[in-house]
């Protein structure tokens, strides 16, 4: 794994070359559309836009260094990158865009961090006809290393690796800062606005496991951005507008004729939907009336709007139960919100001359994409494409968002690529300054690796799933006889925290691109990389300070006066691991892969266990069990671990408990 900036630059260059070749090929053919523009080109362009944006932000984030004496946690890796960039530029001024690769070392024998740039530089110089070995380059880099507070010593190993040993007193000071200030993010040079479009179920339809994934992943992304100081708008783009409302309203009129005056008791909207669909398919008159209802809805007839609102309210209450359980906050701004704007967008497309007529539909082709967007159907209605065009327009021009992220299953990736490409074609945004991204994810599978279903083959209702999680988590706690130790309140708290924490963590800890197998047994296992394990780990760490009778005040006082010693190998390993937190978050900011945080927290927990197994924190008398000695600097290491872990949980949306 290399340095993101270097990776990004290299991929960008390679892609631009490919795009040039492909574009030239297409240019040379007179009518590109007739020849089906290559989907390869399209996805390359999409990927390319993302890379360009990332390269830009990476470059900028490298410059945004917390001021000296800042309360923010220092990103050690980033700081080392800067130091080495200066050294590399001075050592090889002839290379305009030198590769920068500083990574945490795998084996402490070879230093704490490693710089692997000399090998790549060797290749580059060789290509320019300069004869110099990577070891010589490494030597030259070291000669040009600027003065810095971080590096203790360096050595060249093998073909030209540079092993970097960092200064213990400096790391110790960073840990003290962390304890005194808490986990502070680096200050943002300018406050940026992020829109995360997530969850987004459809009215009158079941909110399914795909929406659960979107809810969990989207919420965690929001939490990350919020922690880092961004202005975050959490949008629930619910499907609340469309032809299905015609039949729902027509059916409502028949079943509850006085719905305008007294609210109809629709308990089961699913069943209601099925009934109306059946009638729609079977009764010709009903179908006609349903269509008329759509038109009447779109022209905002009060009586029809009333019916529509009633139906939305029933769904909304149902969705809210899920959000309340998971403690997820969202602003509902469904498709209907964009109704007027859709007209304006269609008008703009017409004005710009990109609208084409195709068998009564109005479509738009975008460069590099073989399928068009359908913006007006032959019956005059708008589509999912139209509402997303209007939404992106609104988000860019009215919200003035700097970053827009869509969290849905990967099945919708073509749809979003089309929408983004259209927005760029129309000049709505420049990918170099506005980041627009579809964060797709795989499907949820059952333990049989087939589509997630109930035993009887129905879709699983989310509330049932969450309730089952609660039940299973309680069973687990009772198995361990925790009900005998905890107060009833503590027990329910632990139950909820484990159940919902595990469901979230199981989702977040897998690479979101992959399909993921939903298994209560696996997620509730308290061994391995699960929320149950991490929740236990955190309560255990916290219980160490209880053992030593230290409260927050005593720890804070100790932090201010006790230097944190890092002489033991395991202390040193833990100290460095704790301080990698900002590096981990920074990476997620770039790739939106939250499993990086889960992996890190798991590593932190296991590193802590190694430390705790070999370093006494609290020494007790063997006979009496009385505490005879508290090794305060180690208590501080425990506290620093707990602080970072708790912050990590917070970003993942997991609620820690003090006892479980
Ligand atoms: N309602 C859609 C669905 O259930 C998801 C909407 C995602 N957001 C968007 N802007 N298209 O598949």
XYZ file of C-alpha atoms and ligand atoms in Angstrom:
672
model
C 0.000 0.000 0.000
C 1.530 3.241 -1.111
C 0.986 6.819 -0.346
C -2.417 8.027 -1.516
C -1.099 11.111 -3.235
C 1.503 9.244 -5.252
C -0.978 6.491 -6.105
C -3.491 9.030 -7.118
C -1.053 10.957 -9.345
C 0.150 7.836 -11.048
C -3.345 6.532 -11.688
C -4.425 9.918 -12.872
C -1.610 10.117 -15.403
C -2.286 6.645 -16.680
C -5.994 7.346 -16.971
C -5.502 10.582 -18.760
C -3.380 8.780 -21.277
C -6.108 6.167 -21.780
C -8.774 8.812 -22.054
C -6.770 10.690 -24.665
C -6.385 7.559 -26.747
C -10.025 6.622 -26.484
C -11.232 10.161 -27.115
C -9.029 10.409 -30.169
C -10.469 7.167 -31.443
C -13.983 8.427 -30.971
C -13.191 11.850 -32.406
C -11.924 10.221 -35.554
C -15.267 8.578 -36.138
C -17.826 11.018 -37.442
C -20.915 10.057 -35.453
C -19.903 8.788 -32.075
C -23.373 7.950 -30.828
C -24.202 5.669 -33.714
C -21.063 3.796 -32.808
C -21.981 3.363 -29.132
C -19.454 5.354 -27.141
C -17.351 2.980 -25.171
C -18.608 2.342 -21.652
C -14.957 1.966 -20.751
C -14.380 5.598 -21.653
C -17.361 6.660 -19.626
C -16.282 4.940 -16.477
C -12.719 6.112 -16.969
C -13.914 9.687 -17.214
C -15.981 9.279 -14.100
C -13.083 7.764 -12.201
C -10.805 10.412 -13.621
C -12.939 13.261 -12.356
C -12.863 11.716 -8.896
C -9.119 11.266 -8.963
C -8.542 14.837 -10.042
C -10.654 16.069 -7.211
C -8.862 13.856 -4.743
C -5.460 14.829 -5.932
C -6.422 18.419 -5.407
C -7.751 17.898 -1.905
C -4.852 15.680 -0.971
C -2.446 18.347 -2.078
C -4.364 20.935 -0.151
C -4.731 18.808 2.955
C -1.004 18.323 2.956
C -0.621 22.048 3.203
C -3.203 22.451 5.922
C -1.047 21.649 8.889
C -2.281 22.364 12.396
C -0.470 25.421 13.662
C 2.289 24.780 16.198
C 0.806 24.563 19.661
C -2.611 23.732 18.193
C -4.886 21.531 20.260
C -5.585 19.330 17.263
C -4.191 15.816 17.054
C -1.177 15.796 14.781
C -1.296 13.521 11.777
C 2.171 12.013 12.092
C 2.110 10.384 8.698
C 1.101 13.617 7.035
C 3.814 15.512 8.870
C 6.392 12.957 7.756
C 5.129 13.232 4.197
C 5.792 16.960 4.303
C 9.269 16.529 5.713
C 10.099 13.923 3.098
C 8.531 15.865 0.284
C 10.860 18.753 1.061
C 13.817 16.395 1.199
C 12.863 14.630 -2.045
C 12.322 17.867 -3.919
C 15.693 19.124 -2.772
C 17.380 15.821 -3.626
C 15.787 15.424 -7.066
C 14.842 18.896 -8.292
C 14.713 17.571 -11.863
C 11.591 15.471 -11.090
C 8.522 17.697 -11.255
C 6.035 15.402 -9.574
C 8.055 13.094 -7.352
C 6.407 10.003 -5.878
C 5.797 10.344 -2.151
C 5.447 7.142 -0.200
C 5.588 7.251 3.585
C 3.771 4.445 5.391
C 3.689 3.073 8.931
C 6.332 0.342 9.235
C 5.092 -3.229 9.462
C 7.877 -4.456 11.718
C 9.287 -2.261 14.518
C 12.746 -3.601 13.654
C 12.583 -1.531 10.487
C 11.511 1.689 12.082
C 8.191 3.223 12.923
C 7.536 4.550 9.460
C 9.081 3.912 6.094
C 9.752 6.016 3.065
C 9.802 3.964 -0.121
C 10.116 6.727 -2.678
C 13.726 6.086 -3.666
C 12.881 3.005 -5.719
C 10.258 4.786 -7.806
C 12.549 7.782 -8.188
C 15.297 5.465 -9.380
C 13.025 4.210 -12.148
C 12.054 7.720 -13.141
C 15.638 8.912 -13.286
C 16.680 5.823 -15.198
C 14.013 6.593 -17.784
C 15.612 10.031 -18.148
C 18.967 8.393 -18.753
C 20.432 9.276 -15.357
C 22.464 6.542 -13.802
C 21.896 6.528 -10.085
C 20.880 3.708 -7.747
C 17.901 3.925 -5.384
C 20.285 3.609 -2.441
C 22.171 6.658 -3.664
C 18.912 8.528 -4.027
C 17.877 7.477 -0.529
C 21.190 8.775 0.740
C 20.625 12.071 -0.998
C 17.114 12.368 0.398
C 18.482 11.884 3.901
C 21.142 14.518 3.355
C 18.364 16.941 2.482
C 16.062 16.091 5.370
C 14.949 19.388 6.890
C 15.125 20.137 10.590
C 12.094 18.639 12.302
C 10.743 17.750 15.712
C 9.660 14.250 14.837
C 12.484 12.104 13.531
C 14.915 10.452 15.925
C 17.015 8.642 13.339
C 16.828 7.102 9.903
C 18.598 4.271 8.125
C 18.691 2.943 4.613
C 17.762 -0.690 4.195
C 17.722 -3.165 1.318
C 17.462 -1.680 -2.161
C 16.700 1.826 -0.856
C 14.008 1.755 1.808
C 14.359 4.486 4.372
C 13.454 3.357 7.881
C 12.234 6.186 10.051
C 12.437 6.080 13.835
C 10.379 8.736 15.542
C 11.219 10.469 18.800
C 9.714 9.008 21.924
C 9.574 12.269 23.879
C 7.682 13.830 20.997
C 5.163 10.992 20.856
C 4.814 11.184 24.612
C 4.064 14.898 24.341
C 1.433 14.237 21.663
C -0.239 11.723 23.962
C -0.275 14.234 26.804
C -1.841 16.796 24.460
C -4.467 14.279 23.525
C -5.329 13.713 27.173
C -5.422 17.392 27.982
C -7.432 18.491 24.948
C -9.420 15.420 24.012
C -9.570 14.193 20.438
C -9.488 17.396 18.422
C -9.736 17.398 14.639
C -7.406 19.600 12.614
C -8.970 22.996 11.944
C -10.542 23.340 8.495
C -9.032 26.195 6.495
C -12.533 27.020 5.213
C -15.745 25.548 6.488
C -17.128 23.328 3.778
C -20.613 22.113 3.219
C -21.358 18.451 2.639
C -24.649 16.981 1.551
C -25.112 13.310 2.237
C -28.117 11.798 0.482
C -28.809 8.557 2.297
C -31.408 6.127 3.633
C -34.060 7.395 1.175
C -36.751 4.693 1.303
C -39.891 4.853 -0.799
C -43.290 5.836 0.531
C -45.837 3.025 0.719
C -43.160 0.475 0.041
C -41.198 -1.583 2.488
C -38.010 -0.034 3.800
C -35.663 -2.930 3.123
C -32.183 -4.060 4.138
C -30.656 -2.023 1.313
C -32.096 1.080 2.938
C -30.754 -0.146 6.271
C -27.251 -0.313 4.788
C -27.627 3.143 3.310
C -28.881 4.466 6.652
C -25.976 3.000 8.602
C -23.233 3.918 6.134
C -24.639 7.373 5.405
C -25.065 8.219 9.064
C -21.499 7.234 9.820
C -20.180 9.338 6.931
C -22.136 12.292 8.282
C -20.704 11.712 11.743
C -17.198 11.710 10.345
C -17.717 14.960 8.454
C -19.417 16.511 11.464
C -16.537 15.572 13.711
C -14.089 17.107 11.254
C -15.972 20.385 11.383
C -17.864 20.319 8.091
C -21.348 21.678 7.777
C -23.357 18.556 7.083
C -26.810 18.327 5.572
C -28.297 14.878 6.039
C -30.889 14.443 3.334
C -33.513 11.747 3.156
C -34.412 11.690 -0.526
C -37.570 9.637 -0.050
C -39.484 8.377 -3.045
C -42.666 10.322 -2.394
C -43.678 11.299 -5.900
C -44.593 9.145 -8.811
C -47.325 7.300 -10.576
C -47.827 4.778 -7.763
C -49.582 7.529 -5.821
C -52.394 7.593 -8.344
C -53.559 4.115 -7.470
C -52.940 4.593 -3.759
C -55.072 7.720 -3.696
C -57.822 6.212 -5.836
C -57.954 3.234 -3.487
C -57.981 5.513 -0.447
C -60.973 7.372 -1.877
C -62.894 4.106 -2.168
C -61.915 2.595 1.129
C -62.134 5.673 3.309
C -64.469 8.092 1.476
C -64.435 10.598 4.346
C -60.621 10.705 4.584
C -60.655 14.496 4.282
C -62.462 14.896 7.592
C -61.314 11.904 9.619
C -57.893 10.307 9.381
C -58.163 6.783 7.952
C -56.712 3.974 10.055
C -54.309 2.505 7.512
C -52.371 0.147 9.743
C -50.607 -1.841 7.126
C -49.563 0.287 4.202
C -47.933 -2.710 2.543
C -51.236 -4.535 2.341
C -52.901 -1.341 1.220
C -50.334 -0.998 -1.551
C -50.880 -4.591 -2.651
C -54.665 -4.174 -2.743
C -54.455 -1.046 -4.838
C -51.910 -2.601 -7.187
C -54.206 -5.576 -7.694
C -57.111 -3.330 -8.581
C -54.870 -1.247 -10.828
C -53.899 -4.356 -12.766
C -57.396 -5.819 -12.934
C -59.962 -3.013 -13.047
C -59.912 -0.844 -16.141
C -62.000 1.951 -14.572
C -59.846 2.041 -11.493
C -56.745 2.304 -13.604
C -58.161 5.300 -15.490
C -59.102 6.982 -12.245
C -55.645 6.282 -10.822
C -54.052 8.053 -13.775
C -56.367 11.000 -13.306
C -55.320 11.131 -9.670
C -51.672 11.457 -10.709
C -52.531 14.447 -12.856
C -54.634 15.945 -10.076
C -51.804 15.378 -7.603
C -49.334 17.113 -9.885
C -51.639 20.069 -10.242
C -51.808 20.142 -6.457
C -55.567 19.793 -5.934
C -56.060 20.250 -2.180
C -58.190 17.145 -1.684
C -55.673 14.975 -3.500
C -52.739 16.572 -1.708
C -54.531 15.729 1.533
C -54.733 12.064 0.514
C -51.083 12.067 -0.523
C -50.046 13.628 2.795
C -52.001 11.013 4.727
C -50.288 8.185 2.921
C -46.844 9.755 3.366
C -47.512 10.220 7.073
C -48.192 6.536 7.589
C -44.899 5.605 5.925
C -43.015 8.355 7.667
C -44.081 7.116 11.106
C -42.903 3.655 10.148
C -39.482 4.890 8.951
C -39.117 7.024 12.049
C -39.284 3.969 14.298
C -36.217 2.599 12.567
C -34.367 5.920 12.787
C -35.216 6.260 16.475
C -33.830 2.831 17.276
C -30.635 3.520 15.385
C -30.476 7.118 16.604
C -30.159 8.453 13.096
C -31.213 11.988 12.277
C -32.283 13.006 8.790
C -33.985 15.872 7.060
C -36.729 14.578 4.824
C -36.539 16.176 1.422
C -38.209 13.789 -0.943
C -38.610 13.804 -4.693
C -41.753 15.927 -4.402
C -39.642 18.819 -3.121
C -38.137 19.151 -6.591
C -41.428 19.211 -8.490
C -41.185 22.816 -9.704
C -37.439 22.619 -10.234
C -37.887 19.628 -12.532
C -39.838 21.844 -14.913
C -37.044 24.415 -14.866
C -34.432 21.752 -15.526
C -36.348 20.377 -18.500
C -36.627 23.932 -19.786
C -32.874 24.432 -19.450
C -32.218 21.189 -21.318
C -34.543 22.348 -24.060
C -32.862 25.771 -24.226
C -29.447 24.206 -24.466
C -30.668 22.035 -27.313
C -29.773 18.702 -25.757
C -33.293 17.317 -25.450
C -34.176 14.701 -28.034
C -37.503 13.116 -28.846
C -37.592 9.336 -28.833
C -40.942 7.585 -29.299
C -42.726 10.286 -27.380
C -40.148 10.433 -24.596
C -37.745 13.282 -24.068
C -34.246 12.007 -23.598
C -30.758 13.430 -23.157
C -27.528 11.820 -24.211
C -24.430 12.706 -22.242
C -20.860 12.460 -23.514
C -19.324 9.066 -23.128
C -22.498 7.335 -21.999
C -24.350 4.991 -24.295
C -27.687 5.088 -22.467
C -29.600 8.344 -22.347
C -31.383 9.925 -19.422
C -35.152 9.972 -19.751
C -36.408 13.287 -18.464
C -40.013 13.358 -19.652
C -42.053 10.211 -20.232
C -44.446 9.930 -23.142
C -47.362 10.675 -20.789
C -45.657 13.924 -19.804
C -44.589 12.701 -16.370
C -41.127 13.127 -14.894
C -38.824 10.289 -13.863
C -36.221 9.320 -11.301
C -33.667 10.847 -13.678
C -35.507 14.175 -13.766
C -35.776 14.431 -9.998
C -32.100 13.668 -9.571
C -31.133 16.271 -12.132
C -33.256 18.825 -10.294
C -31.830 17.682 -6.960
C -28.211 17.995 -8.015
C -28.937 21.406 -9.498
C -30.569 22.556 -6.270
C -27.693 21.196 -4.203
C -25.087 22.960 -6.295
C -26.794 26.288 -6.882
C -29.043 26.801 -3.860
C -27.316 24.796 -1.177
C -23.903 25.686 -2.550
C -22.547 22.354 -1.405
C -18.842 21.639 -1.791
C -19.295 17.913 -1.481
C -22.347 15.844 -2.467
C -22.453 12.167 -1.637
C -25.131 9.659 -2.608
C -25.308 6.468 -0.610
C -27.250 3.747 -2.413
C -26.641 0.217 -3.604
C -24.172 -0.150 -6.462
C -27.030 -1.162 -8.739
C -27.782 2.528 -9.125
C -24.268 3.454 -10.149
C -25.102 3.876 -13.852
C -27.973 6.165 -12.948
C -25.698 8.393 -10.898
C -22.931 8.360 -13.476
C -25.433 9.595 -16.034
C -26.745 12.304 -13.732
C -23.246 13.501 -12.779
C -22.052 13.460 -16.390
C -25.113 15.442 -17.447
C -24.504 18.002 -14.716
C -20.907 18.399 -15.859
C -21.953 18.609 -19.493
C -24.331 21.418 -18.599
C -21.514 23.187 -16.784
C -23.206 22.921 -13.417
C -20.074 21.934 -11.559
C -16.363 21.531 -11.967
C -15.093 18.249 -10.516
C -11.904 20.000 -9.481
C -13.713 22.112 -6.941
C -16.926 20.262 -6.215
C -16.812 16.669 -5.189
C -19.820 14.691 -6.338
C -19.699 11.030 -5.580
C -21.829 7.938 -5.529
C -20.805 5.804 -2.557
C -22.242 2.495 -3.687
C -22.537 -0.690 -1.707
C -23.167 -4.376 -2.307
C -26.303 -6.337 -1.545
C -27.195 -7.931 1.764
C -27.215 -11.716 1.641
C -28.639 -14.287 4.024
C -26.409 -16.893 5.640
C -27.214 -19.152 2.694
C -25.472 -16.524 0.514
C -28.763 -15.886 -1.260
C -30.759 -12.698 -1.259
C -31.728 -11.792 2.301
C -35.266 -13.104 2.945
C -37.353 -14.522 5.762
C -37.771 -18.301 6.042
C -41.035 -18.025 4.137
C -39.332 -16.065 1.380
C -40.779 -12.634 2.176
C -38.732 -9.488 2.495
C -37.592 -8.967 6.053
C -39.286 -6.079 7.820
C -36.653 -3.839 9.315
C -38.425 -3.419 12.626
C -38.635 -7.199 12.968
C -34.952 -7.425 12.232
C -34.062 -4.822 14.848
C -36.312 -6.511 17.403
C -34.700 -9.841 16.707
C -31.321 -8.183 17.299
C -32.557 -6.986 20.685
C -33.799 -10.413 21.637
C -30.598 -12.131 20.602
C -28.431 -9.612 22.388
C -30.404 -10.141 25.598
C -30.075 -13.929 25.256
C -26.351 -13.473 24.929
C -26.118 -11.235 27.997
C -28.160 -13.712 30.003
C -25.996 -16.621 28.836
C -23.092 -14.791 30.371
C -25.166 -14.201 33.480
C -24.774 -10.473 33.127
C -28.346 -10.087 34.351
C -27.095 -11.159 37.782
C -24.472 -8.408 37.924
C -26.008 -5.431 36.183
C -28.897 -3.278 37.335
C -32.007 -3.586 35.150
C -31.208 -0.204 33.551
C -27.630 -1.190 32.847
C -28.864 -4.428 31.370
C -31.280 -2.789 28.919
C -28.653 -0.237 28.011
C -26.152 -2.958 27.280
C -28.795 -4.873 25.336
C -29.576 -1.955 23.035
C -26.023 -0.881 22.658
C -24.878 -4.397 21.726
C -27.816 -5.119 19.414
C -27.761 -1.921 17.377
C -24.006 -1.516 17.683
C -23.472 -4.985 16.269
C -25.851 -4.499 13.371
C -24.138 -1.236 12.462
C -20.626 -2.486 12.963
C -21.177 -5.650 10.936
C -22.163 -3.459 8.034
C -19.476 -0.814 8.480
C -16.603 -3.208 9.065
C -16.923 -4.761 5.615
C -15.740 -3.051 2.485
C -19.024 -1.490 1.404
C -18.476 -2.387 -2.253
C -18.752 -6.094 -1.461
C -21.969 -7.967 -0.851
C -22.306 -8.767 2.774
C -23.720 -11.722 4.640
C -26.071 -10.831 7.442
C -25.482 -13.152 10.392
C -26.618 -12.439 13.922
C -24.365 -15.200 15.236
C -21.277 -13.637 13.717
C -22.070 -10.061 14.617
C -22.899 -10.866 18.242
C -19.802 -12.968 18.764
C -17.623 -11.241 21.324
C -14.427 -12.618 19.837
C -13.008 -11.175 16.649
C -13.666 -7.926 14.874
C -17.197 -7.220 16.138
C -18.894 -4.435 18.038
C -19.502 -6.827 20.926
C -15.766 -7.405 21.272
C -14.948 -3.710 21.043
C -17.671 -2.686 23.460
C -16.304 -5.184 25.979
C -12.788 -3.950 25.346
C -13.761 -0.375 26.094
C -15.634 -1.208 29.305
C -12.652 -3.281 30.421
C -10.270 -0.365 29.874
C -12.590 1.946 31.723
C -12.832 -0.515 34.593
C -9.077 -0.332 35.073
C -9.335 3.274 36.225
C -12.194 2.271 38.511
C -9.929 -0.367 39.983
C -7.341 2.299 40.716
C -10.106 4.583 42.052
C -9.311 7.277 39.509
C -12.039 9.578 38.296
C -11.886 12.024 35.416
C -10.489 14.800 37.583
C -7.682 12.692 38.972
C -6.755 11.498 35.476
C -6.724 15.030 34.099
C -4.493 16.192 36.925
C -2.195 13.246 36.364
C -2.064 13.936 32.628
C -0.824 17.454 33.292
C 1.935 16.333 35.637
C 2.978 12.811 34.642
C 5.193 12.265 31.599
C 4.052 9.247 29.615
C 6.923 6.781 29.514
C 7.189 4.649 26.403
C 10.168 2.479 27.269
C 8.460 -0.880 27.115
C 7.962 -2.212 23.564
C 4.264 -2.625 24.136
C 3.893 0.871 25.525
C 5.643 2.247 22.496
C 3.521 0.185 20.116
C 0.314 1.279 21.822
C 1.353 4.936 21.951
C 2.005 5.022 18.211
C -1.186 3.141 17.466
C -3.290 5.637 19.431
C -1.793 8.516 17.473
C -2.610 6.970 14.100
C -6.251 7.983 14.527
C -6.081 11.231 12.477
C -4.303 9.382 9.685
C -7.097 6.812 9.568
C -9.821 9.452 9.449
C -8.021 11.397 6.771
C -7.918 8.360 4.552
C -11.661 7.768 4.973
C -12.283 11.341 4.026
C -10.703 10.532 0.690
C -12.121 7.095 -0.071
C -15.287 6.989 2.076
C -14.450 3.465 3.189
C -15.491 3.278 6.810
C -14.133 -0.204 7.322
C -10.744 1.488 7.647
C -11.922 2.895 10.961
C -13.247 -0.484 12.121
C -9.978 -2.192 11.238
C -8.114 0.490 13.123
C -10.273 0.210 16.241
C -9.852 -3.526 16.235
C -6.103 -3.124 15.931
C -6.154 -0.586 18.750
C -8.084 -2.993 20.975
C -5.737 -5.897 20.302
C -2.668 -3.676 20.704
C -4.096 -2.557 24.003
C -4.565 -6.166 25.113
C -0.927 -6.930 24.277
C 0.116 -3.931 26.334
C -2.129 -4.803 29.244
C -0.933 -8.405 29.270
C 2.682 -7.411 29.627
C 2.636 -4.100 31.473
C 1.255 -3.775 34.986
C -1.019 -0.809 35.310
C -2.351 -1.432 38.783
C -0.359 -3.703 41.067
C -2.232 -5.593 43.739
C -1.124 -7.498 46.788
C -1.413 -11.205 45.954
C -2.797 -12.088 49.372
C -5.075 -9.240 50.265
C -6.001 -8.095 46.740
C -5.362 -4.578 47.902
C -3.997 -2.046 45.391
C -0.394 -1.395 46.325
C 0.858 0.554 43.343
C -0.647 2.506 40.464
C 1.641 3.076 37.488
C 0.198 6.380 36.548
C 1.769 6.826 33.103
C 0.215 3.498 32.125
C -3.141 4.565 33.440
C -2.749 7.522 31.130
C -2.079 5.194 28.218
C -5.276 3.339 29.128
C -7.162 6.602 29.211
C -5.775 7.773 25.866
C -6.789 4.454 24.307
C -10.292 4.761 25.738
C -10.634 8.354 24.523
C -9.738 7.483 20.952
C -11.873 4.361 21.010
C -14.884 6.253 22.269
C -14.441 8.837 19.520
C -14.209 6.046 16.981
C -17.448 4.528 18.293
C -19.047 7.903 18.068
C -18.174 8.183 14.386
C -19.527 4.693 13.764
C -22.740 5.532 15.611
C -22.129 2.991 18.357
C -23.102 3.863 21.921
C -20.604 2.699 24.519
C -21.787 1.616 27.962
C -19.962 1.981 31.251
C -20.792 -1.553 32.355
C -21.894 -4.631 30.465
N -35.508 5.989 -3.177
C -34.401 5.389 -3.835
C -34.443 3.878 -3.641
O -35.071 3.381 -2.748
C -33.075 5.901 -3.326
C -32.840 7.366 -3.551
C -31.398 7.721 -3.483
N -31.134 9.108 -3.699
C -31.258 9.742 -4.861
N -30.991 11.022 -4.911
N -31.591 9.123 -5.973
O -33.797 3.171 -4.384
